[in-house]
CSV table of C-alpha atoms in Angstrom, one decimal:
chain,number,residue,atom,x,y,z
D,784,UNK,CA,9.5,-8.2,-23.6
D,785,UNK,CA,6.1,-9.8,-23.5
D,786,UNK,CA,3.0,-7.7,-24.0
D,787,UNK,CA,-0.2,-9.1,-22.6
D,788,UNK,CA,-3.2,-9.2,-24.9
D,789,UNK,CA,-6.7,-10.0,-23.9
D,790,UNK,CA,-9.1,-11.1,-26.7
D,791,UNK,CA,-12.8,-10.6,-27.0
D,792,UNK,CA,-13.5,-13.6,-24.8
D,793,UNK,CA,-11.2,-12.3,-22.0
D,794,UNK,CA,-8.6,-14.9,-22.8
D,795,UNK,CA,-5.1,-13.9,-21.9
D,796,UNK,CA,-2.2,-14.5,-24.4
D,797,UNK,CA,1.4,-13.5,-24.7
D,798,UNK,CA,2.3,-11.8,-28.0
D,799,UNK,CA,6.1,-11.6,-28.2
D,800,UNK,CA,8.3,-9.0,-29.8
D,801,UNK,CA,11.8,-10.0,-31.0
D,802,UNK,CA,14.4,-8.4,-28.6
D,803,UNK,CA,17.5,-7.8,-30.7
D,804,UNK,CA,20.0,-7.2,-28.0
D,805,UNK,CA,22.8,-9.7,-27.0
D,806,UNK,CA,20.7,-11.0,-24.0
D,807,UNK,CA,19.1,-14.2,-25.2
D,808,UNK,CA,17.6,-15.0,-21.8
D,809,UNK,CA,15.7,-11.8,-21.9
D,810,UNK,CA,14.4,-12.6,-25.4
D,811,UNK,CA,13.4,-16.1,-24.2
D,812,UNK,CA,11.4,-14.8,-21.2
D,813,UNK,CA,8.0,-14.4,-22.9
D,814,UNK,CA,7.9,-18.0,-24.0
D,815,UNK,CA,9.0,-19.2,-20.6
D,816,UNK,CA,6.3,-17.1,-18.9
D,817,UNK,CA,3.6,-18.4,-21.3
D,818,UNK,CA,4.6,-21.9,-20.3
D,819,UNK,CA,4.5,-20.9,-16.6
D,820,UNK,CA,1.1,-19.3,-16.8
D,821,UNK,CA,-0.2,-21.9,-19.3
D,822,UNK,CA,-1.4,-19.3,-21.8
D,823,UNK,CA,-1.1,-19.2,-25.6
D,824,UNK,CA,2.1,-17.7,-27.1
D,825,UNK,CA,2.3,-15.8,-30.4
D,826,UNK,CA,5.4,-14.4,-32.0
D,827,UNK,CA,4.6,-11.2,-33.9
D,828,UNK,CA,8.1,-11.1,-35.5
D,829,UNK,CA,8.4,-7.4,-34.9
D,830,UNK,CA,11.7,-6.2,-33.6
D,831,UNK,CA,11.1,-4.0,-30.6
D,832,UNK,CA,13.7,-2.8,-28.1
D,833,UNK,CA,12.8,-3.0,-24.5
D,834,UNK,CA,11.2,0.1,-23.1
D,835,UNK,CA,10.4,1.7,-26.5
D,836,UNK,CA,6.6,1.1,-26.1
D,837,UNK,CA,3.8,2.6,-24.2
D,838,UNK,CA,0.1,2.0,-24.5
D,839,UNK,CA,-3.2,3.1,-23.0
D,840,UNK,CA,-4.5,-0.5,-23.1
D,841,UNK,CA,-7.3,0.6,-25.4
D,842,UNK,CA,-5.7,0.6,-28.8
D,843,UNK,CA,-3.5,3.7,-28.6
D,844,UNK,CA,0.3,3.3,-28.4
D,845,UNK,CA,3.5,5.3,-28.8
D,846,UNK,CA,7.1,4.6,-29.6
D,847,UNK,CA,10.1,6.4,-31.0
D,848,UNK,CA,10.8,5.8,-34.6
D,849,UNK,CA,13.4,3.2,-33.6
D,850,UNK,CA,10.7,0.7,-34.2
D,851,UNK,CA,10.7,1.7,-37.9
D,852,UNK,CA,14.5,1.8,-38.1
D,853,UNK,CA,15.2,-1.6,-36.6
D,854,UNK,CA,12.6,-3.5,-38.7
D,855,UNK,CA,13.5,-4.5,-42.2
D,856,UNK,CA,9.9,-4.4,-43.3
D,857,UNK,CA,8.0,-1.3,-44.5
D,858,UNK,CA,6.6,1.2,-42.0
D,859,UNK,CA,3.1,0.4,-43.1
D,860,UNK,CA,3.6,-3.3,-42.5
D,861,UNK,CA,4.8,-2.5,-38.9
D,862,UNK,CA,1.6,-0.6,-38.4
D,863,UNK,CA,-0.4,-3.5,-39.8
D,864,UNK,CA,1.3,-6.0,-37.6
D,865,UNK,CA,0.8,-3.8,-34.5
D,866,UNK,CA,-2.9,-3.7,-35.3
D,867,UNK,CA,-3.3,-7.4,-36.1
D,868,UNK,CA,-1.3,-8.7,-33.1
D,869,UNK,CA,-1.7,-5.9,-30.5
D,870,UNK,CA,-4.9,-4.2,-31.5
D,871,UNK,CA,-3.1,-0.9,-31.8
D,872,UNK,CA,-5.3,1.3,-34.0
D,873,UNK,CA,-3.5,4.6,-33.3
D,874,UNK,CA,0.3,4.3,-33.2
D,875,UNK,CA,2.3,7.5,-32.5
D,876,UNK,CA,5.8,6.9,-33.9
D,877,UNK,CA,7.9,10.0,-33.4
D,878,UNK,CA,11.5,11.2,-33.3
D,879,UNK,CA,13.2,10.7,-30.0
D,880,UNK,CA,13.7,14.1,-28.4
D,881,UNK,CA,16.4,13.0,-26.0
D,882,UNK,CA,19.0,12.6,-28.7
D,883,UNK,CA,20.7,9.6,-26.9
D,884,UNK,CA,21.9,6.3,-28.3
D,885,UNK,CA,19.0,4.3,-26.9
D,886,UNK,CA,15.9,6.0,-28.4
D,887,UNK,CA,13.5,4.4,-25.9
D,888,UNK,CA,10.3,6.3,-25.2
D,889,UNK,CA,10.4,5.4,-21.4
D,890,UNK,CA,13.4,7.7,-21.1
D,891,UNK,CA,11.2,10.7,-21.6
D,892,UNK,CA,7.4,9.8,-21.7
D,893,UNK,CA,4.8,7.6,-20.2
D,894,UNK,CA,1.0,7.0,-20.5
D,895,UNK,CA,-0.2,7.1,-16.9
D,896,UNK,CA,-3.8,6.1,-17.6
D,897,UNK,CA,-6.1,6.1,-20.6
D,898,UNK,CA,-6.5,9.9,-20.2
D,899,UNK,CA,-3.1,11.1,-18.8
D,900,UNK,CA,0.3,11.3,-20.3
D,901,UNK,CA,3.6,12.3,-18.6
D,902,UNK,CA,6.5,14.0,-20.5
D,903,UNK,CA,9.8,15.1,-19.0
D,904,UNK,CA,10.6,18.8,-18.6
D,905,UNK,CA,14.0,20.5,-18.7
D,906,UNK,CA,15.3,24.0,-18.2
D,907,UNK,CA,15.5,26.2,-21.3
D,908,UNK,CA,19.3,26.0,-21.1
D,909,UNK,CA,19.1,22.3,-21.8
D,910,UNK,CA,20.3,21.4,-25.3
D,911,UNK,CA,17.2,19.3,-26.0
D,912,UNK,CA,14.7,21.9,-24.5
D,913,UNK,CA,13.1,22.9,-27.8
D,914,UNK,CA,12.5,19.4,-29.1
D,915,UNK,CA,11.3,18.2,-25.8
D,916,UNK,CA,8.7,21.0,-25.7
D,917,UNK,CA,7.7,20.2,-29.3
D,918,UNK,CA,7.1,16.6,-28.2
D,919,UNK,CA,5.1,17.6,-25.2
D,920,UNK,CA,2.9,19.8,-27.4
D,921,UNK,CA,2.5,16.9,-29.9
D,922,UNK,CA,1.0,14.8,-27.2
D,923,UNK,CA,-1.1,17.6,-25.9
D,924,UNK,CA,-2.7,17.8,-29.3
D,925,UNK,CA,-3.5,14.1,-29.5
D,926,UNK,CA,-6.7,12.5,-28.5
D,927,UNK,CA,-7.5,9.7,-26.2
D,928,UNK,CA,-9.8,6.7,-26.8
D,929,UNK,CA,-12.9,8.9,-26.1
D,930,UNK,CA,-11.9,11.6,-28.5
D,931,UNK,CA,-10.8,14.0,-25.8
D,932,UNK,CA,-7.4,15.8,-25.5
D,933,UNK,CA,-4.9,14.0,-23.3
D,934,UNK,CA,-4.2,15.5,-19.9
D,935,UNK,CA,-0.5,16.4,-20.1
D,936,UNK,CA,1.7,16.2,-17.0
D,937,UNK,CA,5.3,17.3,-16.8
D,938,UNK,CA,8.1,16.0,-14.6
D,939,UNK,CA,11.2,18.1,-13.8
D,940,UNK,CA,14.4,16.3,-15.0
D,941,UNK,CA,17.1,19.0,-15.2
D,942,UNK,CA,20.0,16.6,-14.9
D,943,UNK,CA,18.4,13.9,-17.1
D,944,UNK,CA,17.0,12.0,-14.1
D,945,UNK,CA,15.1,8.9,-15.3
D,946,UNK,CA,11.8,9.7,-13.5
D,947,UNK,CA,9.6,8.8,-16.4
D,948,UNK,CA,11.2,5.3,-16.4
D,949,UNK,CA,8.8,4.0,-13.8
D,950,UNK,CA,6.4,1.1,-13.3
D,951,UNK,CA,2.7,1.2,-12.5
D,952,UNK,CA,1.7,-2.0,-10.7
D,953,UNK,CA,-1.1,-3.0,-8.2
D,954,UNK,CA,-2.2,0.6,-7.4
D,955,UNK,CA,1.4,1.5,-6.8
D,956,UNK,CA,3.8,3.6,-8.8
D,957,UNK,CA,7.5,2.5,-8.5
D,958,UNK,CA,9.7,5.5,-9.4
D,959,UNK,CA,13.5,5.5,-9.8
D,960,UNK,CA,15.1,8.1,-7.6
D,961,UNK,CA,18.7,9.3,-7.7
D,962,UNK,CA,19.4,11.0,-4.4
D,963,UNK,CA,19.1,14.5,-5.9
D,964,UNK,CA,17.2,17.4,-4.6
D,965,UNK,CA,14.6,16.9,-7.4
D,966,UNK,CA,13.5,13.5,-6.1
D,967,UNK,CA,10.8,14.8,-3.8
D,968,UNK,CA,9.2,17.0,-6.5
D,969,UNK,CA,9.2,14.0,-8.9
D,970,UNK,CA,7.4,11.8,-6.4
D,971,UNK,CA,4.9,14.6,-5.7
D,972,UNK,CA,4.3,15.0,-9.5
D,973,UNK,CA,3.2,11.4,-9.7
D,974,UNK,CA,1.1,11.7,-6.6
D,975,UNK,CA,-0.7,14.8,-8.0
D,976,UNK,CA,-1.3,13.1,-11.3
D,977,UNK,CA,-2.4,9.8,-9.9
D,978,UNK,CA,-4.4,10.3,-6.7
D,979,UNK,CA,-5.2,7.1,-4.9
D,980,UNK,CA,-2.0,5.4,-5.9
D,981,UNK,CA,0.9,4.7,-3.6
D,982,UNK,CA,4.0,6.4,-5.0
D,983,UNK,CA,7.3,4.7,-3.9
D,984,UNK,CA,10.8,5.9,-4.7
D,985,UNK,CA,13.5,3.3,-5.4
D,986,UNK,CA,17.2,4.0,-5.4
D,987,UNK,CA,19.4,1.9,-7.6
D,988,UNK,CA,22.2,1.8,-10.2
D,989,UNK,CA,20.0,3.9,-12.5
D,990,UNK,CA,21.2,5.6,-15.7
D,991,UNK,CA,19.3,8.3,-17.5
D,992,UNK,CA,18.9,5.7,-20.3
D,993,UNK,CA,18.4,2.7,-18.1
D,994,UNK,CA,16.2,2.6,-15.0
D,995,UNK,CA,13.3,0.8,-13.4
D,996,UNK,CA,10.9,0.4,-16.3
D,997,UNK,CA,13.7,-0.8,-18.5
D,998,UNK,CA,14.5,-3.7,-16.1
D,999,UNK,CA,11.2,-5.1,-14.9
D,1000,UNK,CA,7.9,-6.3,-16.2
D,1001,UNK,CA,4.6,-7.0,-14.4
D,1002,UNK,CA,3.0,-10.4,-14.8
D,1003,UNK,CA,-0.8,-10.3,-15.0
D,1004,UNK,CA,-3.2,-11.9,-12.6
D,1005,UNK,CA,-5.3,-14.2,-14.9
D,1006,UNK,CA,-8.4,-13.6,-12.8
D,1007,UNK,CA,-8.1,-9.9,-12.9
D,1008,UNK,CA,-11.1,-7.7,-13.9
D,1009,UNK,CA,-10.0,-4.3,-15.1
D,1010,UNK,CA,-12.5,-1.5,-15.6
D,1011,UNK,CA,-11.7,1.7,-17.4
D,1012,UNK,CA,-13.8,4.6,-16.3
D,1013,UNK,CA,-13.8,8.0,-18.1
D,1014,UNK,CA,-15.2,10.6,-15.7
D,1015,UNK,CA,-17.4,13.3,-17.1
D,1016,UNK,CA,-15.5,16.5,-17.6
D,1017,UNK,CA,-18.4,18.9,-17.8
D,1018,UNK,CA,-18.7,20.8,-14.5
D,1019,UNK,CA,-22.2,22.1,-15.2
D,1020,UNK,CA,-24.5,20.9,-12.4
D,1021,UNK,CA,-27.8,19.2,-13.0
D,1022,UNK,CA,-30.8,21.4,-13.8
């Protein structure tokens, strides 16, 4: 899908990944959107599969190592192209802990903001429990754009519910729900992590490997002004 890039002059561009699935209309969407919005189009020539990408918008991103597997170029060149085209200075490329065919990061994790990251949680009887916990600890020990540890949030997915496969858009969080007894807790997890956002559950023909974030993409408001604010964490009062 298209990834929106803003340069130093606040000019919006579309920088396109190659989508190597048998859905040519999906792969053509970025070019058509750039024509519709009348913004520049650039092709990075990196093969990237759908939802296997999350970013804080400030130069940090993460994917499963599918991005290395599916590109015929060296891993170091992938990192170089991600820096040159997308401004990604820190790229976490890690094994997929779900052990499914799709290897997309949105099936188990999500950057919620420039300081918060969400990783799925499963019972210790789940076959992937150990590696999912290792992955959560990995992100807990990474640092955000301000050199501080990420705030780690967990969301309960005992039956592989696709709760991480959500979309943040216009002060709303659109969350896939499945009709299970865990839906309410999942929505509350988002609400607790993202106060001030409206959390909305959407039922649909969701799969654990294919849900809401996999199927939709926000289009930017070209007049948007976005401000990132990092609150002071020190609770010591003024002298």
